[in-house]
Coordinates of C-alpha atoms in Angstrom, one line a residue:
M183 CA -13.2 -14.7 -3.3
P184 CA -13.8 -13.7 0.4
L185 CA -14.6 -10.0 0.9
V186 CA -11.6 -9.7 3.3
E187 CA -8.5 -11.9 3.7
F188 CA -5.6 -11.7 6.1
Y189 CA -2.2 -13.4 6.0
K190 CA 0.7 -13.2 8.4
P191 CA 3.8 -14.8 6.8
R192 CA 6.7 -16.0 8.9
S193 CA 9.0 -14.8 6.1
L194 CA 8.4 -13.2 2.7
S195 CA 10.8 -13.2 -0.2
K196 CA 10.8 -10.2 -2.6
L197 CA 9.5 -12.4 -5.4
R198 CA 6.5 -13.5 -3.3
L199 CA 5.8 -9.9 -2.3
D200 CA 5.6 -9.0 -6.0
K201 CA 3.0 -11.8 -6.5
Y202 CA 0.9 -10.7 -3.6
L203 CA 1.0 -7.0 -4.7
A204 CA -0.1 -8.1 -8.2
S205 CA -3.0 -10.0 -6.7
G206 CA -4.3 -7.0 -4.7
W207 CA -2.7 -7.6 -1.3
F208 CA -1.4 -4.8 0.8
R209 CA 0.6 -4.4 4.0
S210 CA -1.2 -4.4 7.3
S211 CA 1.3 -4.0 10.1
N212 CA 3.6 -7.1 9.9
G213 CA 1.2 -9.0 7.6
L214 CA -0.8 -8.7 4.4
F215 CA -4.5 -8.1 3.8
R216 CA -6.8 -8.0 0.8
N217 CA -10.3 -6.4 1.0
R218 CA -13.0 -5.5 -1.5
L219 CA -15.1 -3.3 0.7
L220 CA -14.6 -0.6 3.3
C221 CA -17.1 1.3 5.5
L222 CA -16.1 4.9 5.6
D223 CA -18.0 8.2 6.3
G224 CA -21.3 6.4 6.7
K225 CA -21.0 4.6 3.3
L226 CA -20.2 1.2 2.0
C227 CA -17.4 1.7 -0.5
S228 CA -15.8 -0.4 -3.2
V229 CA -12.1 -0.8 -2.7
V230 CA -10.2 -0.3 -6.0
N231 CA -6.5 -1.4 -5.9
I232 CA -4.3 0.8 -8.0
R233 CA -0.7 0.6 -9.4
L234 CA 1.4 3.0 -11.4
P235 CA 3.5 1.5 -14.3
L236 CA 6.9 3.2 -14.2
K237 CA 8.4 2.3 -17.6
H238 CA 6.9 5.3 -19.4
H239 CA 6.0 7.4 -16.4
T240 CA 7.0 11.1 -16.3
F241 CA 6.4 13.7 -13.7
S242 CA 3.8 16.3 -14.6
R243 CA 4.7 20.0 -14.7
S244 CA 3.1 20.6 -11.3
Q245 CA 5.0 17.8 -9.8
Q246 CA 8.3 19.1 -11.3
R247 CA 7.5 22.5 -9.8
L248 CA 6.9 20.9 -6.4
L249 CA 10.2 19.1 -6.5
K250 CA 11.9 22.3 -7.5
K251 CA 10.2 24.3 -4.8
T252 CA 11.4 21.8 -2.1
E253 CA 15.0 21.4 -3.3
H254 CA 16.2 23.1 -0.1
F255 CA 15.0 20.0 1.9
R256 CA 17.7 17.5 2.7
I257 CA 16.6 14.1 1.4
E258 CA 17.5 10.8 3.1
I259 CA 16.5 7.5 1.5
G260 CA 17.7 4.2 3.0
P261 CA 16.9 1.1 5.0
L262 CA 14.2 1.9 7.6
I263 CA 15.5 3.4 10.9
L264 CA 12.8 4.6 13.3
C265 CA 13.7 7.7 15.3
A266 CA 12.1 10.0 17.8
Q267 CA 11.3 12.6 15.2
M268 CA 9.5 10.0 13.1
N269 CA 7.5 9.0 16.2
G270 CA 6.6 12.6 16.6
L271 CA 5.4 12.8 13.0
Y272 CA 3.3 9.7 13.5
A273 CA 1.6 11.3 16.5
F274 CA 0.6 14.2 14.3
T275 CA -0.5 12.0 11.4
K276 CA -2.5 9.3 13.2
S277 CA -5.2 11.8 14.1
R278 CA -6.1 11.8 10.4
F279 CA -6.7 8.1 10.3
K280 CA -10.2 6.6 10.6
G281 CA -11.1 3.4 12.3
F282 CA -8.7 1.4 14.4
V283 CA -5.4 3.2 14.9
F284 CA -2.2 1.7 16.4
P285 CA -1.0 3.9 19.2
K286 CA 2.7 3.9 18.2
L287 CA 4.6 3.9 14.9
H288 CA 6.4 0.7 15.8
S289 CA 3.1 -1.2 16.5
F290 CA 1.7 0.2 13.2
L291 CA 4.5 -1.3 11.3
F292 CA 5.4 -4.4 13.3
D293 CA 2.3 -5.3 15.3
Y294 CA 4.2 -5.4 18.6
M295 CA 6.8 -7.8 17.1
D296 CA 10.5 -7.1 16.7
R297 CA 11.0 -8.8 13.3
D298 CA 10.2 -7.2 9.9
V299 CA 9.3 -9.7 7.2
F300 CA 9.4 -6.9 4.6
S301 CA 12.3 -5.0 3.0
S302 CA 11.4 -1.7 4.5
W303 CA 13.0 1.6 3.6
H304 CA 12.3 5.2 4.5
V305 CA 12.2 8.6 2.9
K306 CA 13.1 11.4 5.3
L307 CA 12.9 15.2 4.4
Y308 CA 14.7 17.6 6.7
D309 CA 14.6 21.4 6.9
G310 CA 17.9 21.9 8.6
Q311 CA 17.9 19.4 11.4
R312 CA 14.1 19.3 11.6
L313 CA 12.3 16.3 10.1
V314 CA 9.3 17.7 8.3
A315 CA 8.1 14.6 6.4
A316 CA 8.8 10.9 6.2
S317 CA 7.4 7.8 4.6
V318 CA 7.9 4.1 4.7
F319 CA 8.0 1.9 1.6
D320 CA 8.7 -1.8 0.9
F321 CA 9.9 -3.4 -2.3
G322 CA 10.1 -6.7 -4.0
K323 CA 11.9 -7.7 -7.2
T324 CA 9.9 -5.4 -9.5
G325 CA 7.4 -3.6 -7.4
V326 CA 7.5 -0.9 -4.7
M327 CA 4.7 -0.6 -2.1
S328 CA 4.1 2.8 -0.4
V329 CA 3.1 2.0 3.2
L330 CA 2.8 5.2 5.2
G331 CA 3.3 8.9 4.9
M332 CA 3.8 11.3 7.8
Y333 CA 4.4 15.0 8.0
D334 CA 4.6 18.1 10.2
P335 CA 1.4 20.1 9.8
E336 CA 3.4 23.3 9.9
Y337 CA 4.8 22.3 6.4
K338 CA 1.4 21.4 4.9
S339 CA 1.8 24.1 2.2
F340 CA 4.6 22.0 0.7
S341 CA 2.2 19.1 0.0
P342 CA 4.5 16.8 2.1
G343 CA 2.3 13.7 1.7
I344 CA 2.6 13.9 -2.1
L345 CA 6.2 15.0 -2.0
T346 CA 7.4 11.8 -0.2
M347 CA 5.5 9.7 -2.7
L348 CA 7.2 11.6 -5.5
H349 CA 10.6 10.8 -4.0
E350 CA 9.6 7.1 -3.6
I351 CA 8.6 7.0 -7.3
R352 CA 11.8 8.7 -8.4
W353 CA 13.9 6.3 -6.4
A354 CA 12.0 3.3 -7.8
K355 CA 12.5 4.5 -11.3
E356 CA 16.2 5.1 -10.7
Q357 CA 16.6 1.6 -9.3
G358 CA 14.8 0.0 -12.2
F359 CA 11.5 -1.0 -10.6
S360 CA 8.6 -1.4 -13.0
R361 CA 5.5 -0.8 -10.8
Y362 CA 4.6 1.4 -7.8
Y363 CA 1.7 0.3 -5.5
P364 CA 0.2 3.1 -3.4
G365 CA -2.7 1.0 -2.1
Y366 CA -6.2 1.7 -3.2
V367 CA -8.9 4.3 -3.7
L368 CA -12.7 4.2 -2.9
D369 CA -15.5 4.8 -5.2
E370 CA -17.8 6.5 -2.7
A371 CA -15.3 8.5 -0.6
P372 CA -12.6 10.9 -1.8
T373 CA -10.3 10.1 1.2
F374 CA -7.5 8.6 -1.0
D375 CA -8.1 10.4 -4.2
Y376 CA -4.9 12.5 -3.7
K377 CA -3.0 9.4 -4.9
L378 CA -4.6 9.7 -8.4
S379 CA -2.7 12.8 -9.2
L380 CA 0.6 10.8 -9.4
G381 CA 0.1 9.5 -12.9
K382 CA -1.9 7.1 -15.2
Y383 CA -3.0 4.1 -13.1
E384 CA -4.0 0.6 -13.7
Y385 CA -6.9 -0.9 -11.7
L386 CA -7.3 -4.4 -10.4
G387 CA -10.5 -6.2 -11.4
S388 CA -12.3 -9.1 -9.7
S389 CA -10.9 -11.4 -12.5
G390 CA -7.4 -10.7 -11.2
R391 CA -6.4 -8.6 -14.3
W392 CA -5.2 -5.1 -14.2
T393 CA -6.9 -2.6 -16.6
G394 CA -7.2 1.1 -17.2
D395 CA -11.0 1.0 -17.1
Y396 CA -11.9 2.4 -13.7
E397 CA -15.6 2.5 -14.3
K398 CA -15.8 -1.2 -15.3
I399 CA -13.9 -2.2 -12.1
V400 CA -16.3 -0.3 -9.9
A401 CA -19.4 -1.6 -11.7
D402 CA -18.1 -5.2 -11.0
S403 CA -17.7 -4.5 -7.2
P404 CA -19.6 -6.6 -4.6
V405 CA -21.1 -3.4 -3.2
H406 CA -23.9 -3.6 -5.8
P407 CA -25.2 -7.1 -5.1
I408 CA -24.8 -6.5 -1.4
N409 CA -27.0 -3.4 -1.6
I410 CA -29.6 -5.2 -3.8
G411 CA -29.7 -8.2 -1.4
T412 CA -29.9 -5.9 1.7
N413 CA -32.7 -3.8 0.2
E414 CA -34.7 -6.9 -0.6
L415 CA -34.3 -8.1 3.0
E416 CA -35.4 -4.7 4.3
R417 CA -38.5 -4.8 2.1
A418 CA -39.3 -8.2 3.5
L419 CA -38.9 -7.0 7.1
I420 CA -41.2 -4.0 6.4
A421 CA -43.8 -6.2 4.7
A422 CA -43.8 -8.6 7.7
K423 CA -44.0 -5.6 10.1
I424 CA -40.9 -6.7 12.0
P425 CA -39.3 -3.8 13.9
H426 CA -35.7 -3.3 12.8
Q427 CA -32.8 -0.9 12.7
R428 CA -30.4 -0.8 9.7
L429 CA -26.8 -0.3 10.6
L430 CA -23.5 0.0 8.7
Y431 CA -21.2 -2.4 10.6
K432 CA -17.7 -0.9 10.4
L433 CA -16.0 -3.8 12.2
F434 CA -17.1 -6.4 9.7
S435 CA -13.5 -7.1 8.6
L436 CA -12.7 -8.2 12.1
G437 CA -15.1 -11.1 11.5
Y438 CA -12.5 -12.4 9.0
A439 CA -9.5 -11.6 11.1
Y440 CA -11.0 -13.4 14.1
P441 CA -13.3 -16.1 12.7
E442 CA -13.9 -17.6 16.1
G443 CA -14.6 -14.3 17.7
T444 CA -17.7 -12.1 18.3
F445 CA -17.7 -10.0 15.2
S446 CA -20.1 -10.2 12.3
R447 CA -18.8 -10.6 8.7
H448 CA -21.6 -8.5 7.3
A449 CA -21.1 -4.9 6.4
I450 CA -24.8 -4.1 6.6
I451 CA -26.9 -5.6 9.4
F452 CA -30.4 -5.3 10.7
V453 CA -30.9 -5.3 14.5
L454 CA -34.2 -6.9 15.4
P455 CA -35.1 -6.2 19.1
E456 CA -37.1 -9.0 20.6
L457 CA -40.0 -8.6 22.9
S458 CA -38.2 -9.2 26.1
D459 CA -37.3 -7.4 29.4
N460 CA -33.6 -8.2 28.7
P461 CA -32.2 -5.3 26.7
F462 CA -29.3 -7.5 25.4
K463 CA -31.6 -10.1 23.8
I464 CA -31.6 -9.2 20.1
S465 CA -31.4 -10.9 16.7
I466 CA -29.4 -9.8 13.7
A467 CA -30.4 -10.4 10.1
A468 CA -28.1 -9.8 7.1
Y469 CA -27.5 -10.7 3.5
D470 CA -24.5 -13.0 3.0
H471 CA -23.0 -12.0 -0.3
E472 CA -20.5 -14.9 -0.4
K473 CA -23.1 -17.6 0.1
D474 CA -26.0 -15.6 -1.6
L475 CA -28.4 -16.3 1.3
Y476 CA -29.8 -14.5 4.3
R477 CA -28.7 -15.2 7.8
L478 CA -30.3 -14.8 11.2
S479 CA -28.1 -14.8 14.3
H480 CA -28.6 -14.3 18.0
P481 CA -25.5 -12.7 19.4
L482 CA -24.5 -12.9 23.0
P483 CA -23.5 -9.8 25.0
V484 CA -19.8 -9.2 25.6
Q485 CA -19.1 -9.5 29.3

């Protein structure tokens, strides 16, 4: 399986969306992606897809208290309608994102297109006429996918990010859905760990099966063979006395999105400056996990 995959469907039935969600795909703007690695906070992290079975799910006491505490908020759940207040919340929220960030909410959801291949709905929470939190979710026949949560930072004490997800889950249960997909968590970074408080999760393994054994899933991640292969390469460079710089290449996923472009597909690379007066003349060495071999490339400068 490739480390990263992208798919932009022209149309997408609810049944097909369920199949993609069950296989570890997730929404990326107006398409779908599946990845097994992520570079974040200076670390190479394993991506662990999670889903929440809803048949026997119950809200914890703390979640019930939060729902009770926020009963004064007016709740609106329905087919997605973007509004100026939602755009304002996105402006607040996007500053928390890391990596590439779409400038506007519409482009985040639709990639500068006017059509929506998903069945998108919203949760909106109002304090009077003021929109204090909102989320976007999609659904298939049996599964609900949480796409994006936004909130006004002045209302942070109400845990608005968790609160909108609780309303998504409650709506999904009331409508008879069996699974809730909030995306993924990372083994080496706590960025998305807040999702884990929502209930007892299942985790997707490399075999394509969902299990409750988180540690087993992480142990089977491609991060480990990549680190082993990369460390072996670095030892060889040191033994050969070849000057090098080890870098975590955060844009490696773009090598899959644009296979004919100028991006490397390797999350960890070694830059090997050559003896030349031209500062742009370099070589790059990396371990290729998918082919189980080492690659040496000579990139050209971007004009």
